[in-house]
């Protein structure tokens, strides 16, 4: 048993060791940013089940281990082996960016020269070198009042990252693929992938992100994504997680949605020893809208936890949220959705739904949809359902000659299709459906 | 084709079928009539393979095979089809996809090649004309938001697409207006053939005006009380079920 102090000091010591070699160490604002994060971490520590937000999410399995930064950059991986599992590998004409252990890998990326006009894609390393002021500006547009021990560690340790910006009026129909791969020969590695994205006025951007673990041993991925939709813009952010069954993935995703702009999020969690997504969306100005959809598939001993928070800060803001879960084995899932309507956010329109399909006797779902409303002229609705496979429907399918297993699969995919169908990125959907099938088949 | 011998079954310790006998041969159309609670639906669900019934005695042979030991999908692949009294809705599964999955599952079981989407579409379009079904209902999720009549037509469409040997229609006529009844009857009559048997389970004699049965049976309190030709249906309509009990 490791004491709470030891758990924290493991990371404090690591920080002291690498502090001076971290990215942007020579830049005062970034050095300060890191110092502040590590100090806050020291003060706050890791969350525990005593905290309301972590009640059902036992993190001892993570904090009892000593995860370390991979000692050196990985070079011994097989290029082809990884290529096959990258999202977007079947669309050779689309932009693909690959990060291994949080560090940008140009040789795994495609179509990154001659970008469409208005699109800027750079890793943090080049941003620090070429235009640190721009990076600073967008970095500092987040207050990060929602930080926890894990997100603070990313703030302190991230050593690269991806910066994407789309300039005024640029509309990019083709999706951009981001692959974040954890691949290490080092025991118990911790990685810190990071994304910063800005869509300027009237622009439209589609991002598809894959998080994949190729490590047979335990690993910890602490990821941070920050997105800004400027006036009348749209970001569609799809995040797929397919961590290995011994991988831990904890993410903080923050989105700022400005006047008349739209933020779409599709979160597809296909597994991992423990997956936790904290998605916080601020509908910061009038007419801002968000659609948060989620699908999670858990089996074995896996735990998938989705915590979302939507803040309606101004009048006439709209949110639509639908999370659906399929659980099997002894798995556990948590859905905690909070919609916060501030006092002056009149005419807010919010709808939140969580639906769960339980396939075994031993799986657990903790669902807690929530509304906090301080305005008096709003339209808000929320609800949750938990159910098993409808036996009458199953019988109907079988009575038509469809074998039991196939009928079950058909119904599970039908349950998931409500989310998949809404993604509206055809190539990606076509690639996702078979992945979903294999995941389901592997799990049943 | 179908032999039901002294069949007894119960649900939650309540005896529903109490020694039912029936023989149906290829080419025949049988009507089973009876008041509510006589065991009509239990009989059809039991034959199709629904869980939840306890077999108390007797046996059912379908083409010489012990039907009650088989899984629902195995019964279907042998050629048994039940048109449901209350067809279920299946959100997220398109009607066409469902029908194609069923059709190809049956072909696969028979060792035949599966039909591709284009050929299947053609087949379905042809068949759906017969039951005057709007093509938009094919792309919608199975039965979701369908009217009562549309659901029943959908059952008949499945029947004429899957081409079973034995069709059991459980109160397919209930709740239909006269126009829908005519359409459904047309579908049933189109399915009549010398190789196929049809069992019409119904409350009402009305259906039998359009689909003339070869035999009529009265099911009462879990047993066939009386069997006869189609004239039996007219007697029932005239005198009610009480008449059977008295005679």
XYZ file of C-alpha atoms in Angstrom:
691
model
C 0.000 0.000 0.000
C 1.339 3.414 -0.957
C 0.374 6.384 1.169
C -1.436 9.372 -0.298
C 1.695 11.470 0.084
C 3.812 8.959 -1.751
C 1.328 8.841 -4.599
C 1.556 12.591 -5.060
C 5.278 12.913 -4.473
C 5.966 10.359 -7.192
C 4.751 12.926 -9.709
C 6.265 15.904 -7.900
C 9.673 14.226 -7.975
C 9.244 13.363 -11.632
C 8.393 16.988 -12.365
C 11.527 18.226 -10.619
C 13.581 15.872 -12.724
C 12.174 16.833 -16.113
C 11.073 20.397 -15.445
C 13.995 22.016 -17.220
C 13.784 19.838 -20.280
C 10.052 20.230 -20.898
C 8.794 21.942 -24.020
C 8.879 25.734 -23.881
C 10.906 25.832 -20.707
C 12.507 29.079 -21.893
C 9.135 30.799 -22.283
C 8.059 32.530 -19.080
C 4.274 32.217 -19.447
C 4.502 28.497 -20.145
C 6.988 27.889 -17.362
C 4.622 29.719 -15.027
C 1.652 27.793 -16.337
C 3.384 24.529 -15.505
C 4.597 25.702 -12.112
C 1.087 26.796 -11.193
C -0.350 23.462 -12.318
C 2.097 21.374 -10.313
C 1.556 23.543 -7.237
C -2.199 23.115 -7.581
C -1.710 19.397 -8.013
C 0.369 19.239 -4.864
C -2.406 21.012 -3.031
C -5.345 19.142 -4.557
C -3.893 15.654 -4.973
C -5.868 12.932 -6.661
C -9.639 12.740 -6.398
C -11.164 9.999 -4.270
C -14.546 8.315 -3.983
C -15.275 10.849 -1.224
C -15.596 13.466 -3.967
C -19.104 13.650 -5.406
C -17.747 13.630 -8.957
C -15.718 10.472 -8.382
C -18.144 8.522 -6.199
C -18.402 5.498 -8.448
C -14.977 5.700 -10.008
C -12.380 3.877 -8.010
C -8.990 5.266 -9.042
C -6.784 3.419 -6.557
C -5.788 1.014 -9.325
C -4.177 3.992 -11.029
C -2.732 5.856 -8.083
C -1.297 2.705 -6.498
C 0.916 2.286 -9.536
C 3.949 4.346 -10.354
C 3.522 5.470 -13.922
C 6.580 7.074 -15.481
C 7.244 9.097 -18.597
C 8.669 6.851 -21.291
C 12.440 7.153 -20.786
C 13.207 7.788 -24.419
C 11.338 8.359 -27.609
C 10.050 5.081 -28.937
C 11.660 4.046 -32.173
C 11.319 0.289 -32.198
C 7.693 0.135 -33.231
C 6.668 -1.417 -36.490
C 5.430 1.247 -38.824
C 3.108 -1.070 -40.720
C 1.687 -2.603 -37.605
C 0.517 0.768 -36.367
C -0.609 2.015 -39.762
C -3.282 -0.651 -40.084
C -4.996 0.433 -36.901
C -4.975 4.160 -37.595
C -8.299 5.780 -38.276
C -8.468 7.253 -41.724
C -5.985 4.782 -43.187
C -8.596 3.830 -45.770
C -8.972 7.434 -46.882
C -5.487 8.166 -48.238
C -6.471 11.592 -49.532
C -7.458 12.986 -46.131
C -5.291 14.769 -43.632
C -3.943 12.435 -40.978
C -1.879 13.383 -37.972
C -0.298 10.876 -35.673
C 1.053 11.324 -32.186
C 2.869 8.548 -30.396
C 2.972 8.931 -26.639
C 1.790 12.490 -27.083
C 4.647 13.424 -29.435
C 3.995 14.352 -33.068
C 5.286 11.834 -35.629
C 5.613 13.315 -39.068
C 6.448 10.011 -40.734
C 3.111 8.601 -39.586
C 1.164 11.597 -40.806
C -0.253 12.210 -44.255
C -1.201 15.105 -46.513
C 0.143 17.679 -44.086
C 1.895 19.729 -46.738
C -0.173 22.030 -48.973
C -3.023 22.361 -46.528
C -6.339 23.829 -47.718
C -6.401 27.591 -47.454
C -7.263 28.934 -44.035
C -6.194 25.788 -42.219
C -3.218 25.819 -39.911
C -1.949 22.609 -38.349
C 1.189 22.627 -36.259
C 2.498 20.710 -33.342
C 3.270 22.666 -30.174
C 6.996 22.317 -30.761
C 6.792 24.305 -34.009
C 4.322 26.763 -32.508
C 6.735 27.552 -29.683
C 9.482 28.027 -32.216
C 7.538 30.052 -34.827
C 4.686 31.834 -33.102
C 4.617 31.454 -29.330
C 2.325 34.501 -29.022
C -0.484 32.793 -30.937
C -0.206 29.698 -28.776
C -0.221 31.850 -25.658
C -3.335 33.706 -26.768
C -5.458 30.595 -27.212
C -3.941 28.847 -24.230
C -4.980 31.687 -22.028
C -8.555 31.838 -23.204
C -9.435 29.041 -20.787
C -9.822 29.578 -17.073
C -9.645 25.877 -16.157
C -11.632 26.240 -12.956
C -12.723 22.637 -13.419
C -9.220 21.175 -13.079
C -8.641 17.973 -11.156
C -5.475 16.108 -10.192
C -5.277 14.306 -13.505
C -5.834 17.288 -15.782
C -3.307 19.279 -13.759
C -0.715 16.611 -14.472
C -1.255 17.104 -18.186
C -0.921 20.880 -17.720
C 2.385 20.320 -15.962
C 3.910 17.562 -18.101
C 2.668 17.852 -21.703
C 5.669 17.850 -23.976
C 4.058 18.376 -27.350
C 0.547 18.692 -28.688
C -1.482 19.667 -31.667
C -2.594 23.145 -32.606
C -5.286 23.486 -35.265
C -6.838 26.712 -36.405
C -9.210 27.523 -39.181
C -9.414 31.097 -40.355
C -12.452 33.263 -40.953
C -14.966 31.814 -43.386
C -12.982 28.669 -44.194
C -15.237 25.655 -44.535
C -13.585 22.261 -44.454
C -15.984 19.489 -45.359
C -13.386 16.723 -45.246
C -12.638 15.432 -41.799
C -9.146 15.602 -40.324
C -7.928 12.441 -38.619
C -5.989 12.650 -35.378
C -4.421 9.483 -34.054
C -3.106 9.430 -30.517
C -1.269 6.179 -29.976
C 0.269 4.909 -26.794
C 3.097 2.571 -27.674
C 5.902 1.860 -25.301
C 8.321 -0.865 -24.396
C 8.777 0.894 -21.072
C 6.894 -0.524 -18.086
C 3.832 1.439 -16.894
C 4.222 4.526 -19.078
C 2.220 7.718 -18.632
C 1.532 9.916 -21.656
C 0.059 13.402 -21.990
C -1.597 14.005 -25.360
C -2.936 17.502 -25.911
C -5.069 19.322 -28.471
C -5.856 22.994 -28.922
C -8.284 23.961 -31.623
C -9.692 27.270 -32.802
C -12.372 27.783 -35.445
C -12.656 31.435 -36.421
C -15.826 33.254 -37.526
C -18.045 31.446 -40.051
C -15.665 28.508 -40.359
C -16.485 24.806 -40.214
C -14.231 22.018 -39.051
C -14.592 18.243 -38.694
C -12.167 16.367 -36.466
C -11.994 12.643 -35.897
C -9.722 11.580 -33.076
C -8.643 8.058 -32.252
C -7.074 7.084 -28.976
C -5.440 3.722 -29.169
C -3.231 1.708 -26.850
C -0.806 -0.827 -28.192
C 0.788 -1.685 -24.891
C 0.232 -5.093 -23.356
C 1.033 -3.690 -19.921
C -0.672 -1.007 -17.898
C -0.434 2.512 -19.184
C -1.961 5.813 -18.296
C -3.071 8.362 -20.876
C -4.007 11.732 -19.400
C -5.351 13.748 -22.257
C -6.485 17.346 -22.597
C -8.433 18.888 -25.446
C -9.494 22.501 -25.704
C -11.691 23.819 -28.470
C -13.028 27.258 -29.308
C -15.896 27.958 -31.702
C -15.850 31.641 -32.626
C -18.959 33.456 -33.841
C -21.146 31.505 -36.253
C -18.628 28.690 -36.640
C -19.014 24.961 -36.249
C -16.725 22.273 -34.869
C -17.678 18.636 -35.130
C -15.387 16.689 -32.808
C -15.550 12.890 -32.868
C -13.493 11.058 -30.327
C -13.027 7.298 -30.468
C -11.350 5.439 -27.655
C -10.070 1.953 -28.144
C -7.633 1.522 -25.318
C -6.229 -1.892 -24.489
C -7.898 -3.761 -21.640
C -5.026 -2.757 -19.368
C -4.992 0.890 -20.389
C -6.291 3.845 -18.388
C -7.540 6.907 -20.203
C -8.639 10.038 -18.403
C -9.530 13.054 -20.460
C -10.497 16.648 -19.898
C -12.276 18.195 -22.855
C -13.253 21.835 -22.741
C -15.231 23.669 -25.366
C -16.114 27.350 -25.606
C -19.031 28.053 -27.856
C -19.472 31.669 -28.862
C -22.304 33.630 -30.478
C -24.448 31.594 -32.908
C -21.823 28.897 -33.144
C -22.239 25.152 -32.870
C -20.195 22.512 -31.134
C -20.910 18.879 -31.956
C -19.263 16.134 -29.971
C -19.497 12.425 -30.692
C -17.761 10.366 -28.069
C -17.347 6.689 -28.851
C -15.745 4.707 -26.011
C -14.993 1.149 -26.990
C -13.087 0.025 -23.960
C -10.130 0.237 -21.643
C -9.434 -0.857 -18.097
C -10.780 2.509 -17.066
C -11.976 5.344 -19.229
C -13.064 8.674 -17.844
C -14.187 11.549 -20.020
C -14.822 14.939 -18.495
C -16.497 17.022 -21.143
C -17.260 20.602 -20.198
C -19.008 22.884 -22.626
C -19.613 26.573 -22.072
C -22.385 28.074 -24.195
C -20.855 31.459 -23.667
C -22.897 33.761 -25.888
C -26.381 34.118 -27.329
C -27.419 31.617 -29.957
C -24.688 29.129 -29.036
C -25.626 25.507 -29.456
C -24.119 22.134 -28.625
C -24.939 18.544 -29.449
C -23.219 15.991 -27.252
C -23.667 12.400 -28.283
C -21.982 9.429 -26.715
C -21.781 5.698 -27.107
C -19.971 3.424 -24.677
C -19.339 -0.303 -24.840
C -18.021 -1.928 -21.697
C -17.377 -5.566 -20.926
C -15.223 -7.776 -18.733
C -14.056 -5.723 -15.777
C -13.950 -2.449 -17.686
C -15.147 0.857 -16.315
C -16.310 3.654 -18.578
C -17.244 6.929 -16.966
C -18.680 9.930 -18.791
C -19.046 13.166 -16.883
C -20.433 16.013 -18.922
C -21.253 19.541 -17.959
C -23.069 22.033 -20.127
C -23.182 25.600 -18.927
C -25.858 27.809 -20.395
C -24.410 31.239 -19.693
C -26.456 33.455 -22.007
C -30.035 33.599 -23.325
C -31.220 31.591 -26.335
C -28.666 28.844 -25.982
C -29.498 25.277 -26.931
C -28.110 21.903 -25.913
C -28.954 18.372 -26.991
C -27.328 15.457 -25.254
C -27.795 11.737 -25.861
C -25.501 9.109 -24.348
C -26.131 5.422 -24.908
C -24.345 2.542 -23.228
C -24.075 -1.181 -23.843
C -22.723 -3.173 -20.909
C -21.754 -6.791 -20.603
C -19.786 -9.071 -18.273
C -18.890 -7.521 -14.926
C -18.344 -4.102 -16.401
C -19.384 -0.819 -14.901
C -20.367 2.466 -16.450
C -21.070 5.886 -15.034
C -23.041 8.639 -16.679
C -23.176 11.952 -14.898
C -24.630 14.771 -16.920
C -25.007 18.192 -15.494
C -26.796 21.056 -17.176
C -26.326 24.368 -15.485
C -28.578 27.236 -16.543
C -27.343 30.564 -15.234
C -29.750 33.227 -14.026
C -29.636 35.367 -17.128
C -29.730 32.459 -19.584
C -33.431 32.871 -20.347
C -34.999 30.915 -23.209
C -32.492 28.142 -22.702
C -33.537 24.966 -24.495
C -31.892 21.824 -23.101
C -32.581 18.154 -23.556
C -30.532 15.403 -21.950
C -31.017 11.657 -22.259
C -29.061 8.612 -21.151
C -30.094 5.122 -22.267
C -28.481 1.870 -21.241
C -28.692 -1.667 -22.480
C -27.511 -4.261 -19.974
C -26.597 -7.623 -21.448
C -25.543 -9.467 -18.300
C -26.652 -9.898 -14.717
C -23.382 -8.640 -13.248
C -22.867 -5.302 -14.972
C -23.597 -1.985 -13.293
C -24.654 1.424 -14.513
C -24.710 4.504 -12.315
C -26.642 7.158 -14.155
C -27.313 10.636 -12.898
C -28.759 13.140 -15.326
C -28.984 16.525 -13.654
C -30.382 19.998 -14.144
C -29.543 23.096 -12.141
C -31.676 25.985 -13.265
C -31.365 29.545 -12.030
C -33.396 31.180 -14.813
C -37.204 31.145 -14.897
C -38.098 31.017 -18.577
C -36.463 27.902 -19.948
C -37.311 24.610 -21.586
C -35.310 21.790 -20.031
C -35.886 18.067 -20.001
C -33.800 15.152 -18.876
C -34.146 11.451 -18.321
C -32.464 8.078 -18.146
C -33.444 4.538 -18.984
C -31.866 1.213 -18.132
C -33.116 -1.935 -19.788
C -32.356 -5.368 -21.059
C -32.801 -6.777 -24.497
C -36.490 -6.941 -25.374
C -37.353 -10.653 -25.385
C -40.488 -10.141 -27.472
C -38.480 -8.443 -30.191
C -35.850 -11.168 -30.036
C -38.551 -13.809 -30.421
C -40.051 -11.952 -33.365
C -36.709 -11.912 -35.194
C -36.027 -15.571 -34.438
C -39.500 -16.586 -35.562
C -38.516 -15.233 -38.979
C -35.514 -17.533 -39.144
C -32.787 -15.204 -37.887
C -30.514 -17.191 -35.529
C -30.429 -16.038 -31.911
C -26.878 -14.654 -31.923
C -27.417 -12.770 -35.126
C -30.703 -11.388 -33.830
C -28.999 -10.173 -30.653
C -26.259 -8.534 -32.672
C -28.830 -6.884 -34.891
C -30.599 -5.385 -31.882
C -27.386 -4.160 -30.274
C -26.261 -2.479 -33.460
C -29.728 -0.974 -33.846
C -29.409 0.464 -30.342
C -26.036 1.986 -31.232
C -27.130 3.235 -34.629
C -29.040 6.156 -33.129
C -25.645 7.648 -32.256
C -23.652 6.472 -35.284
C -26.248 7.773 -37.749
C -25.917 11.281 -36.361
C -22.195 11.609 -37.026
C -22.740 12.649 -40.637
C -19.220 11.887 -41.802
C -19.709 9.083 -44.266
C -16.154 7.766 -44.584
C -15.719 7.744 -40.854
C -19.085 6.081 -40.242
C -18.222 3.368 -42.751
C -14.977 2.748 -40.948
C -16.557 2.831 -37.523
C -19.350 0.321 -38.101
C -17.045 -2.701 -38.615
C -14.908 -1.613 -35.625
C -18.075 -1.534 -33.591
C -19.039 -4.989 -34.846
C -15.699 -6.533 -33.976
C -15.684 -4.875 -30.578
C -19.148 -6.213 -29.875
C -18.338 -9.667 -31.165
C -15.137 -9.767 -29.183
C -17.064 -8.776 -26.133
C -20.048 -11.079 -26.389
C -47.859 -31.678 -42.591
C -48.834 -30.744 -39.033
C -50.092 -33.163 -36.426
C -51.061 -31.931 -32.992
C -51.744 -34.826 -30.658
C -53.410 -34.417 -27.298
C -51.524 -31.169 -26.612
C -51.704 -29.762 -23.088
C -49.866 -26.669 -21.951
C -49.977 -24.171 -19.128
C -48.610 -20.757 -18.300
C -47.813 -19.776 -14.711
C -49.476 -22.998 -13.501
C -52.685 -22.124 -15.282
C -53.804 -24.788 -17.716
C -54.566 -23.241 -21.092
C -54.527 -26.098 -23.587
C -56.181 -29.286 -22.415
C -55.690 -32.108 -24.868
C -55.892 -30.451 -28.269
C -55.917 -32.532 -31.443
C -55.551 -31.233 -34.982
C -54.246 -32.501 -38.271
C -53.428 -30.204 -41.168
C -52.361 -31.441 -44.596
C -50.607 -29.626 -47.407
C -52.980 -27.599 -49.588
C -55.575 -27.188 -46.834
C -56.889 -24.028 -45.231
C -58.123 -24.410 -41.664
C -59.924 -21.826 -39.599
C -59.760 -21.990 -35.833
C -62.422 -19.920 -34.150
C -63.173 -19.395 -30.538
C -64.052 -16.832 -27.897
C -61.472 -14.821 -25.942
C -59.447 -16.915 -23.549
C -60.094 -20.189 -25.323
C -56.363 -20.712 -25.997
C -56.092 -19.517 -29.611
C -53.066 -17.287 -29.120
C -51.366 -19.740 -26.777
C -51.612 -22.356 -29.502
C -50.048 -20.115 -32.150
C -47.242 -18.849 -29.881
C -46.481 -22.352 -28.667
C -46.197 -23.571 -32.251
C -43.862 -20.704 -33.148
C -41.637 -21.402 -30.151
C -42.240 -18.639 -27.646
C -40.756 -19.132 -24.166
C -42.794 -19.147 -21.018
C -45.148 -22.044 -21.674
C -44.955 -25.347 -19.853
C -45.714 -28.415 -21.884
C -47.926 -30.708 -19.828
C -48.377 -33.469 -22.372
C -48.882 -34.452 -25.958
C -46.763 -33.721 -28.978
C -46.607 -31.752 -32.208
C -45.140 -33.182 -35.377
C -44.252 -30.885 -38.263
C -43.284 -32.836 -41.349
C -42.558 -35.732 -39.044
C -40.233 -33.724 -36.765
C -40.836 -33.116 -33.053
C -41.597 -29.405 -33.396
C -41.633 -28.426 -29.733
C -37.997 -29.396 -29.223
C -36.790 -26.927 -31.832
C -35.655 -23.298 -31.438
C -37.905 -20.668 -33.071
C -35.402 -20.047 -35.885
C -35.205 -23.798 -36.606
C -38.980 -23.969 -36.889
C -38.888 -21.044 -39.285
C -36.250 -22.712 -41.408
C -38.409 -25.846 -41.623
C -41.098 -23.633 -43.092
C -43.312 -22.519 -40.233
C -44.496 -18.928 -40.164
C -46.603 -17.079 -37.627
C -48.249 -13.788 -38.506
C -48.364 -12.068 -35.119
C -51.520 -10.697 -33.595
C -49.485 -7.810 -32.227
C -46.375 -7.319 -34.400
C -43.541 -5.716 -32.407
C -41.791 -2.472 -33.282
C -38.019 -2.587 -33.792
C -36.441 0.884 -33.643
C -33.159 1.200 -35.506
C -33.708 -1.748 -37.856
C -35.104 -0.917 -41.267
C -37.930 -3.044 -42.547
C -36.031 -3.912 -45.695
C -32.878 -4.886 -43.804
C -34.881 -7.057 -41.440
C -36.692 -8.788 -44.272
C -33.451 -9.380 -46.162
C -31.737 -10.785 -43.055
C -34.616 -13.205 -42.534
C -34.795 -14.165 -46.200
C -31.064 -14.807 -46.447
C -30.917 -16.631 -43.108
C -33.499 -19.076 -44.448
C -31.669 -19.473 -47.764
C -28.387 -20.028 -45.996
C -29.981 -22.723 -43.854
C -31.234 -24.450 -46.991
C -27.753 -24.275 -48.481
C -28.759 -21.727 -51.107
C -26.841 -18.663 -52.140
C -27.806 -15.414 -50.429
C -29.535 -12.775 -52.515
C -27.794 -9.415 -52.946
C -29.438 -6.115 -52.060
C -30.428 -5.221 -55.619
C -32.101 -8.529 -56.464
C -33.798 -8.614 -53.109
C -35.160 -5.100 -53.552
C -36.720 -6.160 -56.828
C -38.342 -9.177 -55.229
C -39.764 -7.131 -52.375
C -41.078 -4.379 -54.622
C -42.963 -6.979 -56.631
C -44.432 -8.618 -53.546
C -45.336 -5.399 -51.792
C -47.577 -4.452 -54.716
C -49.732 -7.416 -53.872
C -50.457 -6.118 -50.369
C -50.598 -2.534 -51.651
C -47.873 -1.453 -49.288
C -46.326 1.961 -49.637
C -42.640 1.675 -50.511
C -41.666 4.216 -47.862
C -42.664 1.655 -45.233
C -39.775 -0.511 -46.405
C -37.105 1.972 -45.426
C -38.663 2.851 -42.082
C -37.802 0.913 -38.920
C -39.811 -2.299 -38.583
C -43.409 -1.438 -37.634
C -42.363 1.784 -35.897
C -45.161 4.293 -36.243
C -47.116 1.963 -38.557
C -50.897 2.005 -38.306
C -52.662 -1.199 -37.223
C -53.496 -2.017 -40.823
C -49.944 -1.320 -42.013
C -48.550 -3.666 -39.385
C -50.843 -6.482 -40.508
C -49.980 -5.891 -44.161
C -46.333 -6.017 -43.181
C -46.902 -9.448 -41.647
C -48.498 -10.670 -44.859
C -45.664 -9.169 -46.887
C -43.148 -11.114 -44.787
C -45.207 -14.235 -45.338
C -45.304 -13.969 -49.098
C -41.628 -13.053 -49.293
C -40.416 -15.869 -47.022
C -42.740 -18.444 -48.661
C -43.252 -20.788 -45.712
C -44.893 -24.224 -45.916
C -47.238 -23.615 -43.031
C -48.724 -20.190 -42.334
C -50.409 -19.541 -39.024
C -52.266 -16.240 -38.974
C -53.119 -15.130 -35.469
C -56.105 -12.774 -35.624
C -54.648 -11.027 -38.629
C -58.139 -9.692 -39.381
C -58.718 -8.063 -35.992
C -58.883 -4.309 -36.074
C -58.907 -4.006 -39.856
C -61.387 -1.924 -41.778
C -63.052 -3.555 -44.753
C -60.600 -2.212 -47.346
C -57.571 -3.382 -45.401
C -59.264 -6.712 -44.791
C -59.713 -7.181 -48.534
C -56.052 -6.392 -49.189
C -54.864 -8.762 -46.477
C -57.205 -11.470 -47.803
C -55.822 -10.994 -51.279
C -52.350 -11.639 -49.881
C -53.516 -14.742 -48.046
C -55.306 -16.105 -51.088
C -52.207 -15.525 -53.191
C -50.315 -17.725 -50.758
C -52.736 -20.637 -51.189
C -51.149 -23.541 -52.995
C -51.241 -27.297 -53.016
C -47.895 -27.459 -51.218
C -48.806 -25.013 -48.504
C -51.137 -25.165 -45.532
C -52.753 -22.174 -43.853
C -54.283 -21.896 -40.402
C -56.468 -18.849 -39.850
C -57.040 -18.084 -36.210
C -59.883 -15.633 -35.860
C -62.703 -14.257 -33.796
C -64.823 -13.239 -36.677
C -66.505 -14.977 -39.533
C -65.973 -11.885 -41.709
C -62.480 -12.895 -42.829
C -63.804 -16.231 -44.019
C -66.012 -14.443 -46.562
C -62.809 -13.490 -48.352
C -60.598 -16.456 -47.517
C -62.691 -19.549 -47.766
C -61.500 -22.310 -45.446
C -61.698 -26.027 -46.131
C -62.221 -26.787 -42.442
C -63.496 -24.861 -39.477
C -62.717 -25.797 -35.863
C -64.143 -24.372 -32.714
C -61.629 -23.994 -29.904
C -63.147 -23.692 -26.482
C -61.523 -24.005 -23.081
C -58.306 -25.441 -24.503
C -59.857 -28.103 -26.722
C -61.320 -28.436 -30.202
C -65.024 -28.840 -29.425
C -66.348 -29.163 -32.918
C -64.989 -29.416 -36.452
C -66.745 -29.073 -39.750
C -66.746 -27.431 -43.147
C -67.045 -23.700 -43.855
C -70.777 -23.846 -43.074
C -69.845 -24.237 -39.415
C -68.599 -20.666 -39.439
C -71.972 -19.404 -40.604
C -73.735 -21.340 -37.870
C -71.401 -19.804 -35.309
C -72.013 -16.329 -36.629
C -75.762 -16.897 -36.428
C -76.015 -18.624 -33.056
C -72.870 -17.647 -31.153
C -70.522 -19.943 -29.225
C -73.241 -20.857 -26.734
C -74.862 -22.935 -29.393
C -71.861 -25.295 -29.553
C -71.909 -25.819 -25.824
C -75.569 -26.696 -25.841
C -75.466 -29.001 -28.838
